[in-house]
C-alpha positions as a Markdown table, in Angstrom:
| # | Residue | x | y | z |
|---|---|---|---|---|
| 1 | Unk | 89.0 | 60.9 | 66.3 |
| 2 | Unk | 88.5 | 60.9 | 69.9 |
| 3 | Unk | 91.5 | 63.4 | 70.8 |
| 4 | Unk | 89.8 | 66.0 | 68.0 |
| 5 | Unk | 86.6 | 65.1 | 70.0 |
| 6 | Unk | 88.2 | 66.1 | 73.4 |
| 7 | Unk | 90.0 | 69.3 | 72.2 |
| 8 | Unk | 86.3 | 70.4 | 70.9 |
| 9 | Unk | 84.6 | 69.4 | 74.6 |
| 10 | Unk | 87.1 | 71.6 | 76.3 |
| 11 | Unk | 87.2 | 74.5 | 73.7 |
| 12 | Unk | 83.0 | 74.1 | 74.5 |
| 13 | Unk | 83.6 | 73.7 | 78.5 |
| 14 | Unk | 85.6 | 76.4 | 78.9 |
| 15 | Unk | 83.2 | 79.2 | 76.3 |
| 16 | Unk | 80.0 | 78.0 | 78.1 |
| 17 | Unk | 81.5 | 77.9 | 81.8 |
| 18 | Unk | 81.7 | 82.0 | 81.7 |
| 19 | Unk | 78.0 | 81.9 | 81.4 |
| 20 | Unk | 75.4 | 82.1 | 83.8 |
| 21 | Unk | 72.1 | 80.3 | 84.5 |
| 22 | Unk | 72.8 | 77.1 | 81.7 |
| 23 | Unk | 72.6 | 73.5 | 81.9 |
| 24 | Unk | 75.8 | 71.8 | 80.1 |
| 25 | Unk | 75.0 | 68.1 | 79.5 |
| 26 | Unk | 78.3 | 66.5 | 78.8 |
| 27 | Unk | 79.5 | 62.5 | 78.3 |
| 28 | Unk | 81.2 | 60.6 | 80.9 |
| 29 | Unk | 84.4 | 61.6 | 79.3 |
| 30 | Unk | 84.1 | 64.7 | 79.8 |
| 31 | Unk | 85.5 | 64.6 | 83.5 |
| 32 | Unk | 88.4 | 62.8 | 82.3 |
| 33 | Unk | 90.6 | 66.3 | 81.7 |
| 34 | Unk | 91.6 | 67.8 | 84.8 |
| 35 | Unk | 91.0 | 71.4 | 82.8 |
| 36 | Unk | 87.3 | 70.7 | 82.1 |
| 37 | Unk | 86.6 | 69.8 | 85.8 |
| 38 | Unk | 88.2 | 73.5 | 86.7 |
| 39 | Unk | 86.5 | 75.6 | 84.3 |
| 40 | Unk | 82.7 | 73.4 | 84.2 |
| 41 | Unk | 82.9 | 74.2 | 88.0 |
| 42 | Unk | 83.9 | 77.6 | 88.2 |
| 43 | Unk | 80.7 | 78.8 | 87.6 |
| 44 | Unk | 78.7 | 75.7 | 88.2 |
| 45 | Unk | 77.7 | 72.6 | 90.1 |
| 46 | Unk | 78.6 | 69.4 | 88.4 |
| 47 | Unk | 75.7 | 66.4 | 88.8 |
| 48 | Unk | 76.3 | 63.5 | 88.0 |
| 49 | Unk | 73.4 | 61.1 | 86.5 |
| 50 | Unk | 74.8 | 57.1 | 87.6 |
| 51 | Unk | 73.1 | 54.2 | 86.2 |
| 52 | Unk | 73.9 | 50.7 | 86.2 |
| 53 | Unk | 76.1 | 49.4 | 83.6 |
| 54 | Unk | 73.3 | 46.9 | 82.4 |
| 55 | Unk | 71.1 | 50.1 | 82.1 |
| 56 | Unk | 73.6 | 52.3 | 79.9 |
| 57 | Unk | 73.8 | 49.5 | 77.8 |
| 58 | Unk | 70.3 | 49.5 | 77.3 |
| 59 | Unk | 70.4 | 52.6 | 76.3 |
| 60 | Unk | 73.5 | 52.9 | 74.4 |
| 61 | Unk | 71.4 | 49.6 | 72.0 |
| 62 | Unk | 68.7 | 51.4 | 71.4 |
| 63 | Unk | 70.5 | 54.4 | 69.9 |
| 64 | Unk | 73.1 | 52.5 | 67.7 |
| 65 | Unk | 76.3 | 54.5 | 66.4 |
| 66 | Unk | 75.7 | 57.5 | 68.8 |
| 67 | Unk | 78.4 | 56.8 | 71.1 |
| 68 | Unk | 81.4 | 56.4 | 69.4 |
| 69 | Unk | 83.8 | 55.3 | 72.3 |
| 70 | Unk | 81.3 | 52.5 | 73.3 |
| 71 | Unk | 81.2 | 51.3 | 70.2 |
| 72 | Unk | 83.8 | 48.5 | 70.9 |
| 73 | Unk | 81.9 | 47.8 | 74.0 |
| 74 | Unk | 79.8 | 44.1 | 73.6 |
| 75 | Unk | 77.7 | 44.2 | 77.1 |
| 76 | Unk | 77.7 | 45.8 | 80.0 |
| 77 | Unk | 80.3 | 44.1 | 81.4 |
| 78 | Unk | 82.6 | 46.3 | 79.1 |
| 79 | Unk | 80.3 | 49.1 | 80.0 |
| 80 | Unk | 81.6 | 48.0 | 84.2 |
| 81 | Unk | 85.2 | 48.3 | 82.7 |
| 82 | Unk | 84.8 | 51.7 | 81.7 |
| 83 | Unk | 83.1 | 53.0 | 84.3 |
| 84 | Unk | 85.2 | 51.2 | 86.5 |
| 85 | Unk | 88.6 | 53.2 | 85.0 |
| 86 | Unk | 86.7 | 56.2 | 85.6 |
| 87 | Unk | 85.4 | 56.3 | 88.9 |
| 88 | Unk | 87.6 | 58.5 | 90.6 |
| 89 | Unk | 87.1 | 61.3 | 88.2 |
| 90 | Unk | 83.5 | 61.0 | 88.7 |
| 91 | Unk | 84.4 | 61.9 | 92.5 |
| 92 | Unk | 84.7 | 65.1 | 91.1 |
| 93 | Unk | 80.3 | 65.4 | 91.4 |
| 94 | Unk | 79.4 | 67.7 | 93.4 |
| 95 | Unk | 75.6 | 65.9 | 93.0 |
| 96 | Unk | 75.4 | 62.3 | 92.4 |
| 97 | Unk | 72.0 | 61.3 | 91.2 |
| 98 | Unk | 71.0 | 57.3 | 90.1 |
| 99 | Unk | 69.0 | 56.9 | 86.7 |
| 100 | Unk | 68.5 | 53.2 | 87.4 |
| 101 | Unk | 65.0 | 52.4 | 87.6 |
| 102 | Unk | 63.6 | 55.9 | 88.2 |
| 103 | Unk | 61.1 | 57.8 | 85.9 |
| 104 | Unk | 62.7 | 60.9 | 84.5 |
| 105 | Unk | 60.1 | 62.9 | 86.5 |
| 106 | Unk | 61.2 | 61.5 | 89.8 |
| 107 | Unk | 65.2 | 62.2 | 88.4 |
| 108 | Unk | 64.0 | 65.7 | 88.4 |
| 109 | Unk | 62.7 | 66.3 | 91.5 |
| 110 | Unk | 65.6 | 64.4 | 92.8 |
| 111 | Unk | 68.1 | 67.1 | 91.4 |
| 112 | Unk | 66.0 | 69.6 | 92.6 |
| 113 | Unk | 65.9 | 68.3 | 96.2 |
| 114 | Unk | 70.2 | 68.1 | 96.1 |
| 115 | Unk | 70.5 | 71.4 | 94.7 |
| 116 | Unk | 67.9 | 73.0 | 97.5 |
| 117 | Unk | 69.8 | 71.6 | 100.3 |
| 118 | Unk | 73.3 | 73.3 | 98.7 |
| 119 | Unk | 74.2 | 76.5 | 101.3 |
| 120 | Unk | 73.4 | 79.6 | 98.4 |
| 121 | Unk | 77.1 | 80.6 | 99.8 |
| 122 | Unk | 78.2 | 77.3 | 98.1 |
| 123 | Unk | 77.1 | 78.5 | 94.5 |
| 124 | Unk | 80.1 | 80.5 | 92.5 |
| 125 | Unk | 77.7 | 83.3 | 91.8 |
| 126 | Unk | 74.6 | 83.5 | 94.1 |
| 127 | Unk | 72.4 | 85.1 | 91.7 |
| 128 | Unk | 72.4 | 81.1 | 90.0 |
| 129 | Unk | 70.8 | 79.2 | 93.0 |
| 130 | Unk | 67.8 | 77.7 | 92.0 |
């Protein structure tokens, strides 16, 4: 179940955060354990891709069954709810970057232009800024 799910992400988080030069894509929940936050940002910048609720649940339909913790969710008004409950842990971004109506091309370039303007004295280990 979920708390297997959780133990795994942090297991994951915490082998993959004492490497260098990687991009870790995680879920929304992943922010939700204090312990991931620490050890993700150790040796890392943590972005954070937003999107309107009506958009994730566009895009949670058209991938039925992957997203097991939405599964009891019926719109994106549920989808509000959750994001809603975990707003302050998303504070924890050190890049916040809105998917909503933006090409993918365009949310590259955007991450790029946030990750430029970060001081190099900002990164945990210089030799990793882009």
């Amino acid at each position: 179940g979920e708390r297997r799910f959780r133990s795994e992400e942090n297991l994951l988080a915490k082998k993959l955060s004492q490497r260098n030069h990687l991009v870790i894509a995680t879920g929304g929940g992943a922010v939700l354990n204090p312990e991931n936050i620490a050890v993700l940002r150790k040796n890392g910048i943590i972005i954070l891709l937003e999107a309107r609720a009506e958009d994730i649940w566009a895009r949670v339909n058209r991938k039925k069954g992957t997203r097991p913790l939405l599964k009891g969710a019926s719109c994106a008004e549920d989808i509000e709810k959750i994001l809603a409950t975990r707003a302050a842990y998303y504070d924890c971004a050190d890049i916040r970057v809105n998917t909503s109506d933006k090409e993918m091309e365009t949310i590259i370039e955007e991450i790029i232009q946030k990750l430029e303007e970060i001081p190099d004295q900002s990164y945990p280990d210089k030799s990793s800024a882009p």
